[in-house]
Coordinates of C-alpha atoms in Angstrom, one line a residue:
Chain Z
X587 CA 39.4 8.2 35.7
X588 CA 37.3 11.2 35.7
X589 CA 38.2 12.8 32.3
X590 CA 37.5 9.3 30.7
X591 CA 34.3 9.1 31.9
X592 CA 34.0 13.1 30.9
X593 CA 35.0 12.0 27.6
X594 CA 33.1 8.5 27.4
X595 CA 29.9 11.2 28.4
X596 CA 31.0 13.9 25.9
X597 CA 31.4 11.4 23.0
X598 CA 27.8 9.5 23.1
X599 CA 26.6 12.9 22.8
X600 CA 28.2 13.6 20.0
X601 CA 27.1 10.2 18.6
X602 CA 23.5 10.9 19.2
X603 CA 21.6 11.0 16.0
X604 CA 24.2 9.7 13.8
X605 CA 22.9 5.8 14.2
X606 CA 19.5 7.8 12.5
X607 CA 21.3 8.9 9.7
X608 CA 23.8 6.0 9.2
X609 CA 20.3 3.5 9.5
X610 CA 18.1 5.4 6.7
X611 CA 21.2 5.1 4.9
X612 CA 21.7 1.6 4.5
X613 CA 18.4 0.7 5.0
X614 CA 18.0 1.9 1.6
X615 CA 18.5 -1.1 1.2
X616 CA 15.6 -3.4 3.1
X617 CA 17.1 -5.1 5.5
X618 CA 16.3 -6.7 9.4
X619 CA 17.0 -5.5 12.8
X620 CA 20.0 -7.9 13.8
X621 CA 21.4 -7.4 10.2
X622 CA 21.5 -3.9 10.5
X623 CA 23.0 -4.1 13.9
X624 CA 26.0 -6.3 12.6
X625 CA 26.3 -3.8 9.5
X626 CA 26.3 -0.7 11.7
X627 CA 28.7 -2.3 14.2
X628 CA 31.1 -3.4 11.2
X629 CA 31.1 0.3 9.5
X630 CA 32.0 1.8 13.1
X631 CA 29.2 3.2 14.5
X632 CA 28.7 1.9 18.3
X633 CA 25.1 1.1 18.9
X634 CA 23.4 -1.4 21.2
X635 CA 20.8 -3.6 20.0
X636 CA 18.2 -2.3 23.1
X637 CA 18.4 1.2 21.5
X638 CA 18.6 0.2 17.8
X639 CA 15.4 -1.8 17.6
X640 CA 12.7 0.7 19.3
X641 CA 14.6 3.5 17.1
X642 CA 13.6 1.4 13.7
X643 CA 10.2 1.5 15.0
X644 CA 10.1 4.7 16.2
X645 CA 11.4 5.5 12.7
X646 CA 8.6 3.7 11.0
X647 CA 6.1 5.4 13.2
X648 CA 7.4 9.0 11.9
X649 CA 6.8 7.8 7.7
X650 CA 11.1 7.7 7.4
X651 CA 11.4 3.8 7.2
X652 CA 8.3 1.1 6.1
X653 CA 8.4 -2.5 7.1
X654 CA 7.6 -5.9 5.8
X655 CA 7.5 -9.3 7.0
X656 CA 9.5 -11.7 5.4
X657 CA 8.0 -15.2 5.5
X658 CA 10.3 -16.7 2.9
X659 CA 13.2 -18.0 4.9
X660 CA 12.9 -20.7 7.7
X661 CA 12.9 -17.5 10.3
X662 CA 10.1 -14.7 9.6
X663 CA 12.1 -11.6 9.8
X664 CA 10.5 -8.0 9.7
X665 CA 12.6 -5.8 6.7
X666 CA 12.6 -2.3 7.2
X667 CA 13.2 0.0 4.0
X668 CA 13.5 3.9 3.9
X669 CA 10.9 5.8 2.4
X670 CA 11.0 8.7 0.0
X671 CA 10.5 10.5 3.0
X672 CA 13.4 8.9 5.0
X673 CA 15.8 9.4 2.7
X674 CA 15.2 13.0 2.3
X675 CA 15.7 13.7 6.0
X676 CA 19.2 11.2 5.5
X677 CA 20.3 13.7 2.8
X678 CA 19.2 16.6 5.2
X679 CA 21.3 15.3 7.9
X680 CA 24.3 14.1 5.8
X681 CA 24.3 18.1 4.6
X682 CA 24.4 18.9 8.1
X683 CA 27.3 16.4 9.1
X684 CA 29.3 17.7 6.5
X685 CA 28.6 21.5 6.8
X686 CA 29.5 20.8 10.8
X687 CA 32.8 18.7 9.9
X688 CA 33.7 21.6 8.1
X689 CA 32.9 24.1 10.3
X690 CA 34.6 22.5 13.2
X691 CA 37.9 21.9 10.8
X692 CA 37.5 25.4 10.3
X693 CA 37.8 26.5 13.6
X694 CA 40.6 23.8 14.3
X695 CA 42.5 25.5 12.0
X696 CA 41.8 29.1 12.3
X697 CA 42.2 29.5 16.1
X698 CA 45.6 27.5 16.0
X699 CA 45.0 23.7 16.7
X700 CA 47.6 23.0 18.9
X701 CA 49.8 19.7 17.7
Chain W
X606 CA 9.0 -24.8 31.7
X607 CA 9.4 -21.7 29.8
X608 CA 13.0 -20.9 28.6
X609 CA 14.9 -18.0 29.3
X610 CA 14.1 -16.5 26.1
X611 CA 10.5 -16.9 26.9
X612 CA 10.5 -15.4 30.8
X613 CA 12.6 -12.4 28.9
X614 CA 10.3 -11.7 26.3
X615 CA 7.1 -11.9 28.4
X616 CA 8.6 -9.5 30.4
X617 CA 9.5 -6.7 28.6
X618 CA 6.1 -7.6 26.8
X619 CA 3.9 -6.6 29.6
X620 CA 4.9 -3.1 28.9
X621 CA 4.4 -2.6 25.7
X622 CA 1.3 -1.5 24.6
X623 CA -1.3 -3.8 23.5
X624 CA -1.6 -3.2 19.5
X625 CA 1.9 -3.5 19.1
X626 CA 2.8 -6.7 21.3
X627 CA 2.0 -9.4 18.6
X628 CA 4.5 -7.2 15.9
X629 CA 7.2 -6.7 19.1
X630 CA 7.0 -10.1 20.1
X631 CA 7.8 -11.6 16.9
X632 CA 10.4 -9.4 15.6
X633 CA 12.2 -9.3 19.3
X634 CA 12.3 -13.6 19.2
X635 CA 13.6 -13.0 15.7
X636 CA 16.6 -10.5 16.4
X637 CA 17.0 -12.6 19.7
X638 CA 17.1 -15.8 17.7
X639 CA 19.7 -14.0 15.2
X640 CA 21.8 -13.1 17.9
X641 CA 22.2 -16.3 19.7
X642 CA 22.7 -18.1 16.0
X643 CA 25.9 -15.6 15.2
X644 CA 27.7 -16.3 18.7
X645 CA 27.0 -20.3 18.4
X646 CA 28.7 -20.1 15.0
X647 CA 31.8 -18.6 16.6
X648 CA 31.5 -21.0 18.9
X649 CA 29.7 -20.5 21.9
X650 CA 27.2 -23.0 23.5
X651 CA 23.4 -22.5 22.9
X652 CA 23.2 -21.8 26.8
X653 CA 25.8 -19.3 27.0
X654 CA 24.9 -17.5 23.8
X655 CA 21.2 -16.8 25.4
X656 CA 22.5 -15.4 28.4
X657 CA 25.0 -13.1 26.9
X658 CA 22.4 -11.9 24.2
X659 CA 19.9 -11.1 26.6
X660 CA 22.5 -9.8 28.7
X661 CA 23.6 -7.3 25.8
X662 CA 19.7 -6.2 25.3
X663 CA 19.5 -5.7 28.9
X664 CA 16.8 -4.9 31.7
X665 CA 13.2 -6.1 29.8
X666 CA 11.8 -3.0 31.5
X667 CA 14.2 -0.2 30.4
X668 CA 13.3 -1.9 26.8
X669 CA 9.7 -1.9 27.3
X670 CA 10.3 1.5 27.9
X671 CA 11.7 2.4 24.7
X672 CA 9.6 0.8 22.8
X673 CA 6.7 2.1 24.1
X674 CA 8.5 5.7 23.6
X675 CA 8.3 6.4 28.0
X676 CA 9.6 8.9 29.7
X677 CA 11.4 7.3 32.6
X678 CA 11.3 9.8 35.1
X679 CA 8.8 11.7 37.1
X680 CA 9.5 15.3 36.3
X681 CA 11.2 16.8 33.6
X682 CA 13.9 19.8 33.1
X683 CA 11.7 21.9 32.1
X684 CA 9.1 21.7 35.1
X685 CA 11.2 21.0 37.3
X686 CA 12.8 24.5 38.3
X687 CA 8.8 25.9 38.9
X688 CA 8.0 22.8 40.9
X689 CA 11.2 23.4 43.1
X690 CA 9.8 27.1 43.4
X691 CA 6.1 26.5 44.2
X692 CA 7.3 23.4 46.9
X693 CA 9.7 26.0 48.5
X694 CA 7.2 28.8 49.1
X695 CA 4.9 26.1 50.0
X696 CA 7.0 24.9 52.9
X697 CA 8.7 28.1 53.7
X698 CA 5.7 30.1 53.6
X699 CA 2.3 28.2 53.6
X700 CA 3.0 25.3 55.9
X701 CA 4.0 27.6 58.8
X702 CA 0.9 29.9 58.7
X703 CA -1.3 27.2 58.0
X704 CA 0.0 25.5 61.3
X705 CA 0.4 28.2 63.7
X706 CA -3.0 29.5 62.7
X707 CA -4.6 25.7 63.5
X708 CA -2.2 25.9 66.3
X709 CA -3.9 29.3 67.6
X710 CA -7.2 28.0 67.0
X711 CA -7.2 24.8 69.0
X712 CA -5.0 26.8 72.0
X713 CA -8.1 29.6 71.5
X714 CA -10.5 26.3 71.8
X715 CA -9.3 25.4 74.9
X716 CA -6.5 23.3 74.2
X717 CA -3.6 23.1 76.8
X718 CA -0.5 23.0 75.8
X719 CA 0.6 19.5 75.3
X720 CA -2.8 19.5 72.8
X721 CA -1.2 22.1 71.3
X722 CA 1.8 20.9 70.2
X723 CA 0.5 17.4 69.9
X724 CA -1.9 18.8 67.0
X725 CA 0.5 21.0 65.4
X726 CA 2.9 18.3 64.8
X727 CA 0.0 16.3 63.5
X728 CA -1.1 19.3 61.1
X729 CA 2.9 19.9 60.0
X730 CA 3.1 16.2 58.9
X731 CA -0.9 15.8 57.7
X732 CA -0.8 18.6 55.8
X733 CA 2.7 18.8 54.8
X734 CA 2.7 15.9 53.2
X735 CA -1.0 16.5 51.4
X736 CA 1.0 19.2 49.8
X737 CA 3.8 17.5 48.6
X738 CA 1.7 14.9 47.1
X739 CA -0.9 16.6 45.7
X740 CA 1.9 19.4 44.0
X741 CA 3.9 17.2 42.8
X742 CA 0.8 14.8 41.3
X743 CA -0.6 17.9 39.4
X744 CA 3.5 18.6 38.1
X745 CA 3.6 15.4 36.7
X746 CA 0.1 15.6 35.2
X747 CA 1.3 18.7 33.5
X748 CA 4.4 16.8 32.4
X749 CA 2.4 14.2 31.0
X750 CA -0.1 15.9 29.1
X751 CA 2.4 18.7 28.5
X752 CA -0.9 20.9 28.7
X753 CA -1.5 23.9 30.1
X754 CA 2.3 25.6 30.5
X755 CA 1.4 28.8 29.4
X756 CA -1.8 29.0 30.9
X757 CA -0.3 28.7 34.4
X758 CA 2.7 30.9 33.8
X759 CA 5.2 28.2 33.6
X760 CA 6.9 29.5 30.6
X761 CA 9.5 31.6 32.2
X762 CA 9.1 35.6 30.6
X763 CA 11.8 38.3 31.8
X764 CA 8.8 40.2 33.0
X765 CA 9.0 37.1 35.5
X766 CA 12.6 38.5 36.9
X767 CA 12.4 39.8 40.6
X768 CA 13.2 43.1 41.8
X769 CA 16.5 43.5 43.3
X770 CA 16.8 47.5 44.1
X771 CA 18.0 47.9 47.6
X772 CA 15.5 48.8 50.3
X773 CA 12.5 47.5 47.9
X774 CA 11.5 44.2 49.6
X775 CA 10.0 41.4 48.0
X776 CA 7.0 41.0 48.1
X777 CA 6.4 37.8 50.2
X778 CA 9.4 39.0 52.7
X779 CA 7.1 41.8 53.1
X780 CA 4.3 39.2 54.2
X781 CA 5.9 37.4 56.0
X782 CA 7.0 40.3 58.5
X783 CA 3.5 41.1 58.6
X784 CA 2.2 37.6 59.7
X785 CA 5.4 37.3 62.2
X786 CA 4.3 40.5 63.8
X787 CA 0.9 39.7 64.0
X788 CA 1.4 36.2 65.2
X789 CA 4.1 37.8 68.0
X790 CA 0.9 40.1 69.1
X791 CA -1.5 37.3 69.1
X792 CA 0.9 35.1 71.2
X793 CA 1.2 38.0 73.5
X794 CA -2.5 38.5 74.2
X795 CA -3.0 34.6 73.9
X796 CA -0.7 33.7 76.5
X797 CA -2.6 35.3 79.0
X798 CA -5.8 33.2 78.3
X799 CA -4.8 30.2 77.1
X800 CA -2.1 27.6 76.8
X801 CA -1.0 27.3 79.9
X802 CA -3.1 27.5 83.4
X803 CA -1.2 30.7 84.2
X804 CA -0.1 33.2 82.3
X805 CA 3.6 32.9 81.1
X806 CA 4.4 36.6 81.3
X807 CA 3.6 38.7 84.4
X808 CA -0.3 39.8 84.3
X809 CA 0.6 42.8 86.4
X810 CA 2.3 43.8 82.6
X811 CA -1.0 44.6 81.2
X812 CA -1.6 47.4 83.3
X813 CA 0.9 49.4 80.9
X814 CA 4.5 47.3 79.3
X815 CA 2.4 44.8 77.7
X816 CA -0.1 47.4 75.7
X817 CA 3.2 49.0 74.7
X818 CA 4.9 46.5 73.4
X819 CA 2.1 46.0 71.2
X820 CA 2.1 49.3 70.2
X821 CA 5.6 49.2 69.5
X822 CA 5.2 45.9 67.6
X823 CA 2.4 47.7 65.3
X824 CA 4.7 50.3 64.9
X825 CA 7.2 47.9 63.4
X826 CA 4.7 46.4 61.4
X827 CA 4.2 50.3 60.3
X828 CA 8.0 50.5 59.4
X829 CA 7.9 47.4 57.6
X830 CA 5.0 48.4 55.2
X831 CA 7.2 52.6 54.8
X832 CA 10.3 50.8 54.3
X833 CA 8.8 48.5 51.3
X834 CA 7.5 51.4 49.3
X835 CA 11.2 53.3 49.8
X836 CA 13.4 53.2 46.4
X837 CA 16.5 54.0 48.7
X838 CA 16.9 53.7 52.4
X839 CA 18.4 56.7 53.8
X840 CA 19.7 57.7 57.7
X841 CA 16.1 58.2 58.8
X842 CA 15.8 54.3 58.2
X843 CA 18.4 53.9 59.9
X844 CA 17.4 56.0 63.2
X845 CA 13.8 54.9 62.9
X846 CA 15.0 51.2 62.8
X847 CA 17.0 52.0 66.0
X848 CA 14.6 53.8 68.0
X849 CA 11.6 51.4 67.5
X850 CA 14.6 48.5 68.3
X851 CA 16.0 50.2 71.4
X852 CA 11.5 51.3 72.4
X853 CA 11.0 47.4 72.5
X854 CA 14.5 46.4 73.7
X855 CA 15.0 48.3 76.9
X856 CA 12.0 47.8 78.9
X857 CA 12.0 44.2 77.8
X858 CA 16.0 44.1 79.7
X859 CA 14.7 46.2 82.3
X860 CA 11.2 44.2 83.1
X861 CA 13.4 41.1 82.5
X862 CA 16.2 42.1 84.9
X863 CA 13.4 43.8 87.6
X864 CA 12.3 40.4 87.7
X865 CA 9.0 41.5 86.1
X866 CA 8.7 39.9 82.8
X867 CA 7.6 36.5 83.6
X868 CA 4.6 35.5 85.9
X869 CA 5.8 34.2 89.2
X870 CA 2.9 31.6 88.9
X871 CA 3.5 30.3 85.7
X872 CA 5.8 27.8 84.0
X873 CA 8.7 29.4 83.9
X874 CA 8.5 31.5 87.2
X875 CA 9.4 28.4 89.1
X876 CA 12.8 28.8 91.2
X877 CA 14.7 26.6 89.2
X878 CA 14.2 28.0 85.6
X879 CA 13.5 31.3 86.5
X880 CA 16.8 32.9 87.1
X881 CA 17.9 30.6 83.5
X882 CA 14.6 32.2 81.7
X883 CA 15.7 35.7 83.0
X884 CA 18.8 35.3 82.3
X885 CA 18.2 34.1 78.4
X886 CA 15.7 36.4 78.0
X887 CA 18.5 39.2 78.4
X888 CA 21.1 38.1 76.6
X889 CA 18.8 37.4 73.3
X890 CA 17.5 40.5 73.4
X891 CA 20.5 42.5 74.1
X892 CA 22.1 40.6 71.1
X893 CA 18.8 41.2 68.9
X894 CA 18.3 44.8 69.6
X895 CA 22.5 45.0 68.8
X896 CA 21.9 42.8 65.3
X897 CA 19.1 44.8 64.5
X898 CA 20.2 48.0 64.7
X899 CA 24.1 47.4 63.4
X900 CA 22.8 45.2 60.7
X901 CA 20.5 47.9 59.5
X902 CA 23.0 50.9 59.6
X903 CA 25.2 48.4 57.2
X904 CA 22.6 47.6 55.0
X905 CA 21.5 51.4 54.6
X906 CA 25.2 52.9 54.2
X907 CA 25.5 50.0 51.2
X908 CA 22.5 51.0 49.6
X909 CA 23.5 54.7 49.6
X910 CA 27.0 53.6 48.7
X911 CA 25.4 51.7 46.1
X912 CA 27.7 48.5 46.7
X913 CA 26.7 45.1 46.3
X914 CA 24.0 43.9 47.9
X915 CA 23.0 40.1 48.7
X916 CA 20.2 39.0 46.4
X917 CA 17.7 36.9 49.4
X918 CA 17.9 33.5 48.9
X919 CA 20.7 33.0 46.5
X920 CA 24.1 34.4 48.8
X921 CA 25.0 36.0 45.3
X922 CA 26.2 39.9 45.1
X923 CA 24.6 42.3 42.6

């Protein structure tokens, strides 16, 4: 019971910052808050709605994501797109996923992962 | 009749600063209204669908929060380690003084002794509890502003590490020896006057044992101040520390046991608690003097030994 909720802790740290780099990254293509959600949720990463939608504007606020309102459709919906700047940072933070999935497979390997 | 929908988003609304409330409010209906659409196409009644939406966004407050970018607690990490510090010393060191010194003065004003202790209970919670307040209000200014850190000396430097060589006392241990001797040698006189209607200790005292203890007491207060500037306590610690124990140990067993320490006439010179008084008064100080004197014999021989020696305060060995 413990050492699942040790883990259940130790993983949602570990997830922290990813739904950043996972949202500038699709949100290269413009797309709405729910959308995004359902997008996010089907490519695997676990994020709730409640922390999702102040992130996109806290995004916008920082010049990585702009936003539109989208009267078209029966139901305005505000489309967030990343900026030059936003994407950037998403290729700075994919480098730094991949440089640290290869450092911990690294390690895995070279101190004997056990099997 | 508003709907759920409506109370919800009011609420987490009223949080949320003002410029950005018309922007929240619509985009919040909209993901809401999204929501609720996707689980009534799986099949779900409108009702239900609300609910469990709102349900999954959760309390309209913690939201509000986030959206408006709060910090939802009073002190942070970072302060929190120097506010513990400055509330200790506060409490440990301040508070105590501050009373026993308002104490002194309303006993020296006249006060009897049920005034006494009526208005030093009164200044321990008045001004115990200004302090906490008014601390902790200027912390979380500082947390909010996040001004002023290394203007006060909150970032932590190793320059800021205490002192641990044996025999070199902290500072404010130093202190507070001083103040407990002084306040044992203005009790002393004090009792005499005021307080009580008659003296608590024996007047006939004053015509030599009471003058020495005080002289013994300054003495202390003497040893207190030589032992603080020593890098290393040697044997002559040790012996000093035992003779100034055993000067104000012995005649206080001896005036205690000749039935001379406490005044006849006063409160606890009355049949029934004398012989109690007398007798407590003995066995304290026997045990004291004993403490005293072993304790500092240990303490010396470890510091010459130079084995590990408790760090005050934190029941670690260095």
């Amino acid at each position: 019971m413990t050492s699942d909720a040790t883990l259940s802790q130790h993983l949602q740290e570990l997830r922290r910052g990813t739904v950043v780099v996972a949202s500038l990254t699709v949100l290269r293509t413009p797309g709405y808050g729910y959308a995004l959600l359902e997008t996010l949720s089907a490519a695997g990463f676990e994020v709730e709605a409640n922390t999702l939608y102040p992130l996109l504007r806290r995004l916008e606020s920082q010049g990585l994501l702009t936003s539109e309102w989208n009267t078209d459709e029966a139901r305005p919906r505000k489309f967030y797109r990343t900026t030059e700047q936003g994407d950037a940072v998403a290729t700075a933070l994919r480098t730094e996923w991949t440089r640290l999935d290869r450092a911990v497979t690294d390690l895995g390997t070279t101190t004997g992962e056990r099997t | 009749m508003t709907s759920l929908i409506d109370r919800y988003v009011f609420t987490a609304l009223r949080r949320v600063p003002e410029q950005q409330r018309a922007d929240i409010d619509r985009e919040l209906r909209a993901s809401i209204a999204d929501a609720v659409d996707a689980r009534v196409d799986t099949g779900a009644d409108h009702d239900t669908a609300v609910e469990q939406t709102l349900l999954e966004l959760g309390d309209p407050d913690a939201l509000a929060d986030r959206y408006a970018g709060r910090r939802s607690y009073l002190l942070g990490p970072e302060l929190f380690g120097t506010w513990r510090r400055v509330m200790k010393m506060l409490f440990t060191l301040v508070l105590p003084i501050v009373v026993v010194a308002l104490a002194v003065a309303e006993a020296v004003g006249g006060g009897n002794v049920g005034e006494v202790i009526g208005s030093a209970i009164g200044t321990l919670i008045t001004v115990g509890v200004h302090m906490a307040f008014w601390t902790t209000a200027v912390f979380v200014l500082l947390e909010r502003t996040g001004q002023g850190r290394e203007e006060l000396g909150l970032v932590w430097k190793p320059d800021d590490l205490p002192r641990y060589a044996e025999g070199r006392r902290v500072g404010s241990q130093l202190v507070v020896d001083l103040v407990w001797i002084t306040l044992l040698i203005a009790a002393l006189v004090l009792q005499q006057f005021t307080f009580t209607a008659e003296p608590l200790l024996d007047p006939a005292g004053w015509t030599f044992w009471w003058p020495y203890l005080i002289v013994v007491m300054v003495l202390e207060g003497a040893y207190v101040i030589w032992t603080s500037r020593l890098p290393v306590r040697t044997h002559l610690v040790t012996v000093v520390n035992a003779v100034l124990a055993l000067a104000a140990g012995i005649p206080l067993v001896w005036l205690a046991a000749t039935d001379r320490f406490f005044n006849p006439d006063g409160l606890l010179g009355d049949p029934d608690v004398h012989p109690w008084a007398t007798g407590s008064m003995i066995v304290l100080t026997v045990v004291a003097t004993v403490w005293d004197i072993v304790d500092q014999a240990r303490r010396t021989q470890r510091s010459r030994k130079g084995e590990p020696v408790e760090i005050p305060g934190t029941g670690l060995a260095i």
